[in-house]
Short mmCIF file of C-alpha atoms in Angstrom, two decimals:
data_model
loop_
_atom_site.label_atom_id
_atom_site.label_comp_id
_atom_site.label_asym_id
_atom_site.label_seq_id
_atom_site.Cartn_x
_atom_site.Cartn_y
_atom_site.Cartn_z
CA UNK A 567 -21.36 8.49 17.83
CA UNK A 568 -22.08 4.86 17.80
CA UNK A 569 -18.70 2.10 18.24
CA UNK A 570 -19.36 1.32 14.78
CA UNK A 571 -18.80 5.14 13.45
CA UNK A 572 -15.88 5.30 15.55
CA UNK A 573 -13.87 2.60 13.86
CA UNK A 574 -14.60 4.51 10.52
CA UNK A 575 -13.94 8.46 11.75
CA UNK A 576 -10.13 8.77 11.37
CA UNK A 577 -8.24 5.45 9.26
CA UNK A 578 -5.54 4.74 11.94
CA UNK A 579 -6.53 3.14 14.87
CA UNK A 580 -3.96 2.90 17.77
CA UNK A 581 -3.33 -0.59 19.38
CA UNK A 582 -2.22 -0.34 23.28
CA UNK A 583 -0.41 -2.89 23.92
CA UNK A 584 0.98 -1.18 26.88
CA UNK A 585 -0.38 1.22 29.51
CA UNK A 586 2.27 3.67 29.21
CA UNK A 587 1.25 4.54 25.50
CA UNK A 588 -2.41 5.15 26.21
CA UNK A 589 -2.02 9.06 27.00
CA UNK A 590 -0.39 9.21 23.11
CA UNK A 591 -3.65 6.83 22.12
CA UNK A 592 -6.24 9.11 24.16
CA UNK A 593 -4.53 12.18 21.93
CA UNK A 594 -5.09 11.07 19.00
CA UNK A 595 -7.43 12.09 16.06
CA UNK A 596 -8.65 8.39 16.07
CA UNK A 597 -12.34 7.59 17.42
CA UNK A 598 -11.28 4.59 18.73
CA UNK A 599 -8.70 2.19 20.24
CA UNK A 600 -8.39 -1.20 20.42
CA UNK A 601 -6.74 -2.68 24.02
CA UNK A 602 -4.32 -5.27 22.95
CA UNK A 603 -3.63 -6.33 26.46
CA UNK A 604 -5.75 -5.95 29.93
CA UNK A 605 -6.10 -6.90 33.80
CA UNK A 606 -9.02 -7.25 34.81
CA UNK A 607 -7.73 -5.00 37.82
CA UNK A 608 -7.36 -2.29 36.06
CA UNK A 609 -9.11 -2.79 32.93
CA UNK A 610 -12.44 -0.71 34.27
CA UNK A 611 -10.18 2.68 34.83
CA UNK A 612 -8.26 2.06 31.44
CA UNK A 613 -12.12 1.97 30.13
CA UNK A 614 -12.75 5.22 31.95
CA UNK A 615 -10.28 7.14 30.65
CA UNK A 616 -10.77 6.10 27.05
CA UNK A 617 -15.16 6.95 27.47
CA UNK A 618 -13.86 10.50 29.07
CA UNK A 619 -10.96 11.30 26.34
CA UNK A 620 -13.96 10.79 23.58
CA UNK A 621 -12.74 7.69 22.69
CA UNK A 622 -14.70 3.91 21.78
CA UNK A 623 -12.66 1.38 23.46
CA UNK A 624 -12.44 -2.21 22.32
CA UNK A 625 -10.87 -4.46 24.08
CA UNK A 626 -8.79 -8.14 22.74
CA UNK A 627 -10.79 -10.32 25.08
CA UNK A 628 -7.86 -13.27 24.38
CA UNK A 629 -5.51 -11.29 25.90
CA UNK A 630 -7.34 -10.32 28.93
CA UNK A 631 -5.83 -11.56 32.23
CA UNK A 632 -7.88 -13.94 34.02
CA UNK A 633 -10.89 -14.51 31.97
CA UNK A 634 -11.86 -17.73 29.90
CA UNK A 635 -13.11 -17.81 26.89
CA UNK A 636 -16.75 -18.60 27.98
CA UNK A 637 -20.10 -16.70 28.05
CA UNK A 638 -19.76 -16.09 31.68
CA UNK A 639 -16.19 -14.35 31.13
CA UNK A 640 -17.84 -11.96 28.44
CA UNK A 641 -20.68 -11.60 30.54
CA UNK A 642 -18.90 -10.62 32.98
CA UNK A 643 -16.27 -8.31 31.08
CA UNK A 644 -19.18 -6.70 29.42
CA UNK A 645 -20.57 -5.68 33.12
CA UNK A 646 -17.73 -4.67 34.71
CA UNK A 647 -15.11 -3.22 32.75
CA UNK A 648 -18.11 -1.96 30.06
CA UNK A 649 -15.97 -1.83 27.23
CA UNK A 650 -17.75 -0.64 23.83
CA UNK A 651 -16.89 -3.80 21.82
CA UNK A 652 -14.46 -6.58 22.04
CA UNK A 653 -11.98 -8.19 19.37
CA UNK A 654 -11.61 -12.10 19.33
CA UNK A 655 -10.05 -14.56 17.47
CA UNK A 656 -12.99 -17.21 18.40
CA UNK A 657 -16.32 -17.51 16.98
CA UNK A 658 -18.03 -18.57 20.37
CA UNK A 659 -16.57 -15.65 22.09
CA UNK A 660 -17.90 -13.81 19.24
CA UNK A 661 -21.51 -15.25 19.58
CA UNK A 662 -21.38 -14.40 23.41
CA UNK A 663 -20.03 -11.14 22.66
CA UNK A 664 -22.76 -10.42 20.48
CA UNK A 665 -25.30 -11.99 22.50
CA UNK A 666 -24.06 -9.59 25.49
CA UNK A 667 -25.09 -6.26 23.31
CA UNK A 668 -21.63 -5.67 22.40
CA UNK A 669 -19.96 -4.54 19.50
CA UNK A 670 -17.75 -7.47 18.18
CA UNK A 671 -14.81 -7.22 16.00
CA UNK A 672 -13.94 -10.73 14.37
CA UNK A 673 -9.80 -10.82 14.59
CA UNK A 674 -8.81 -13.15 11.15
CA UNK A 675 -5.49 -14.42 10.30
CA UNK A 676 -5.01 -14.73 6.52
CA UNK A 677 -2.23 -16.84 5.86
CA UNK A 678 -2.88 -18.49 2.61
CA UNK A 679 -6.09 -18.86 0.70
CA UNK A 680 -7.43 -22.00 2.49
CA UNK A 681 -7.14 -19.47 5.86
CA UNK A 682 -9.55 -16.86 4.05
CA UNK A 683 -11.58 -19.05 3.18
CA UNK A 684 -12.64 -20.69 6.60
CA UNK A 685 -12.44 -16.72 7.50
CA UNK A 686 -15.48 -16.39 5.34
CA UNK A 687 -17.07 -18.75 6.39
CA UNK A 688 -16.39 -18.18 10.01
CA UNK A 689 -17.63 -14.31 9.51
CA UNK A 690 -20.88 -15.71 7.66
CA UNK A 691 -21.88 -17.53 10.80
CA UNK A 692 -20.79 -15.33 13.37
CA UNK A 693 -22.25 -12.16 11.64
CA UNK A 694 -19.65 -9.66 13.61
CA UNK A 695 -20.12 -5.89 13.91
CA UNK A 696 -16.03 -5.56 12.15
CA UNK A 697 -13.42 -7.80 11.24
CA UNK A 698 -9.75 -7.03 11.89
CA UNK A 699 -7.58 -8.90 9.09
CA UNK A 700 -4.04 -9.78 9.73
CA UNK A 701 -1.61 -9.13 8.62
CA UNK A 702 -2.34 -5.75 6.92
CA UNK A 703 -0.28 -6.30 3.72
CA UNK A 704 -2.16 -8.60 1.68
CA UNK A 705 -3.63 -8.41 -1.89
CA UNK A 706 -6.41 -6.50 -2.64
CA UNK A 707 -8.47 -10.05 -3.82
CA UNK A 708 -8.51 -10.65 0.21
CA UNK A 709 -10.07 -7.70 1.02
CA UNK A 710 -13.01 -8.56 -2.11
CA UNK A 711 -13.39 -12.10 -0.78
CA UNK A 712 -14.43 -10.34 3.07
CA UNK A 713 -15.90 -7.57 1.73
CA UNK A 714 -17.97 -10.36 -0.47
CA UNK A 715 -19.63 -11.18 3.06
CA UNK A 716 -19.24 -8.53 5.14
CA UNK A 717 -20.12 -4.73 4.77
CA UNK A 718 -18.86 -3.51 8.31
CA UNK A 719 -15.61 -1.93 9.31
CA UNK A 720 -13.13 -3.69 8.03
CA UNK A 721 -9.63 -3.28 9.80
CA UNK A 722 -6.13 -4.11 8.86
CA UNK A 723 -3.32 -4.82 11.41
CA UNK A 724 -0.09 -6.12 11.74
CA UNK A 725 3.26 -5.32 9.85
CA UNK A 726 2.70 -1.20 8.82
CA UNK A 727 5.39 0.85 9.52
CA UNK A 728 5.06 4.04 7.76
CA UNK A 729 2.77 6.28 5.79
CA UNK A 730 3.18 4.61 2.60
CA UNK A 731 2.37 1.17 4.00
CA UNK A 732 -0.94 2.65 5.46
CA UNK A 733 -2.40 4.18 2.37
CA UNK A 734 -1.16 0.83 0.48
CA UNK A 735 -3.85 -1.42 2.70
CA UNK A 736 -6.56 1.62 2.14
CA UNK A 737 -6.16 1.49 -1.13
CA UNK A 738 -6.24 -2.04 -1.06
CA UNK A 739 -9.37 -1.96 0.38
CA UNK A 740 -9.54 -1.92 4.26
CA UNK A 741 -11.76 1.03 6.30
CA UNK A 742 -8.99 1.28 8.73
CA UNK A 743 -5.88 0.14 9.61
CA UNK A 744 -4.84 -1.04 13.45
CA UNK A 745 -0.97 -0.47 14.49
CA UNK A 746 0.76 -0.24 17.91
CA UNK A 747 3.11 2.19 15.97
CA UNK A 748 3.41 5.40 18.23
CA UNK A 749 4.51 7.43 15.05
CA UNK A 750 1.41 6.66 13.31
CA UNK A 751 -1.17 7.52 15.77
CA UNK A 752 -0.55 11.19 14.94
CA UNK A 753 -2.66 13.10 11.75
CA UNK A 754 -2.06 12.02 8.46
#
């Protein structure tokens, strides 16, 4: 199964933010998991475990310990911790994300219309693999506008707390939704 079919196999997609939730990640149903925080010490075993659970393993390269935001920091993220894709907030670490044969998930904050906008734009010239929209709860028009541009994964995160707030931002119109919430990582 390709990165890209693992963000769309199961709709909830847990968000590590910590080490000490990974074994509840690596169980489960998801096909993926996105690292929300990483040393570069021990970001190659964390990596590991994911690949050997089953699991694609993206990693936030922003919040990565020790790296700049350069193509020699991808480069060198992409070669040594060998994650299956990356999430970013910046269009050059994007480009050099792409450029390094990795998938790349485009992280967007849409804060008001003017923020969506540049959003667009920004995934128009990047071209990424996914975008991850925050925060999660928005109206369905935000989700048209992306999908407008962009026919990948598209992934909602940030402020879902139950159930009913997760099948709100699929019905809305996002592939997936990303939360750090323990109690959602478990089948629907």
């Amino acid at each position: 199964m390709s990165s890209r079919q693992a963000l769309n196999r199961y709709p909830i997609i847990p968000a590590v933010r910590r080490e000490e939730d990974l074994d509840a990640a690596l169980g489960s149903p998801a096909g993926a998991l996105f690292l929300l925080s990483a040393s570069l010490l021990t970001l190659p075993r964390v990596v590991e475990r994911c690949r050997a659970a089953g699991k694609a393993v993206f990693v936030h390269y922003d919040l990565v310990e020790g790296l700049a935001g350069d193509r020699s920091g991808v480069e060198f993220l992409a070669r040594y911790a060998r994650p299956d894709g990356l999430i970013t907030t910046r269009s050059s670490v994007a480009r050099y994300s792409l450029e390094a044969g990795l998938e790349t998930i485009l992280r967007i904050f849409a804060l008001d219309g003017a923020a969506v906008a540049t959003a667009v734009q920004v995934i128009r010239r990047t071209e990424p693999g996914a975008v991850e929209v925050l925060p999660a709860s928005l109206p369905a028009w935000v989700f048209a506008e992306i999908r407008a541009v962009h026919r990948g994964p598209l992934v909602a995160g940030g402020l879902v707390r139950t159930r009913p707030d997760v099948q709100r931002v699929l019905a809305a119109g996002a592939t997936a939704v990303s939360t750090s919430n323990r109690a959602l990582w478990q089948p629907l």
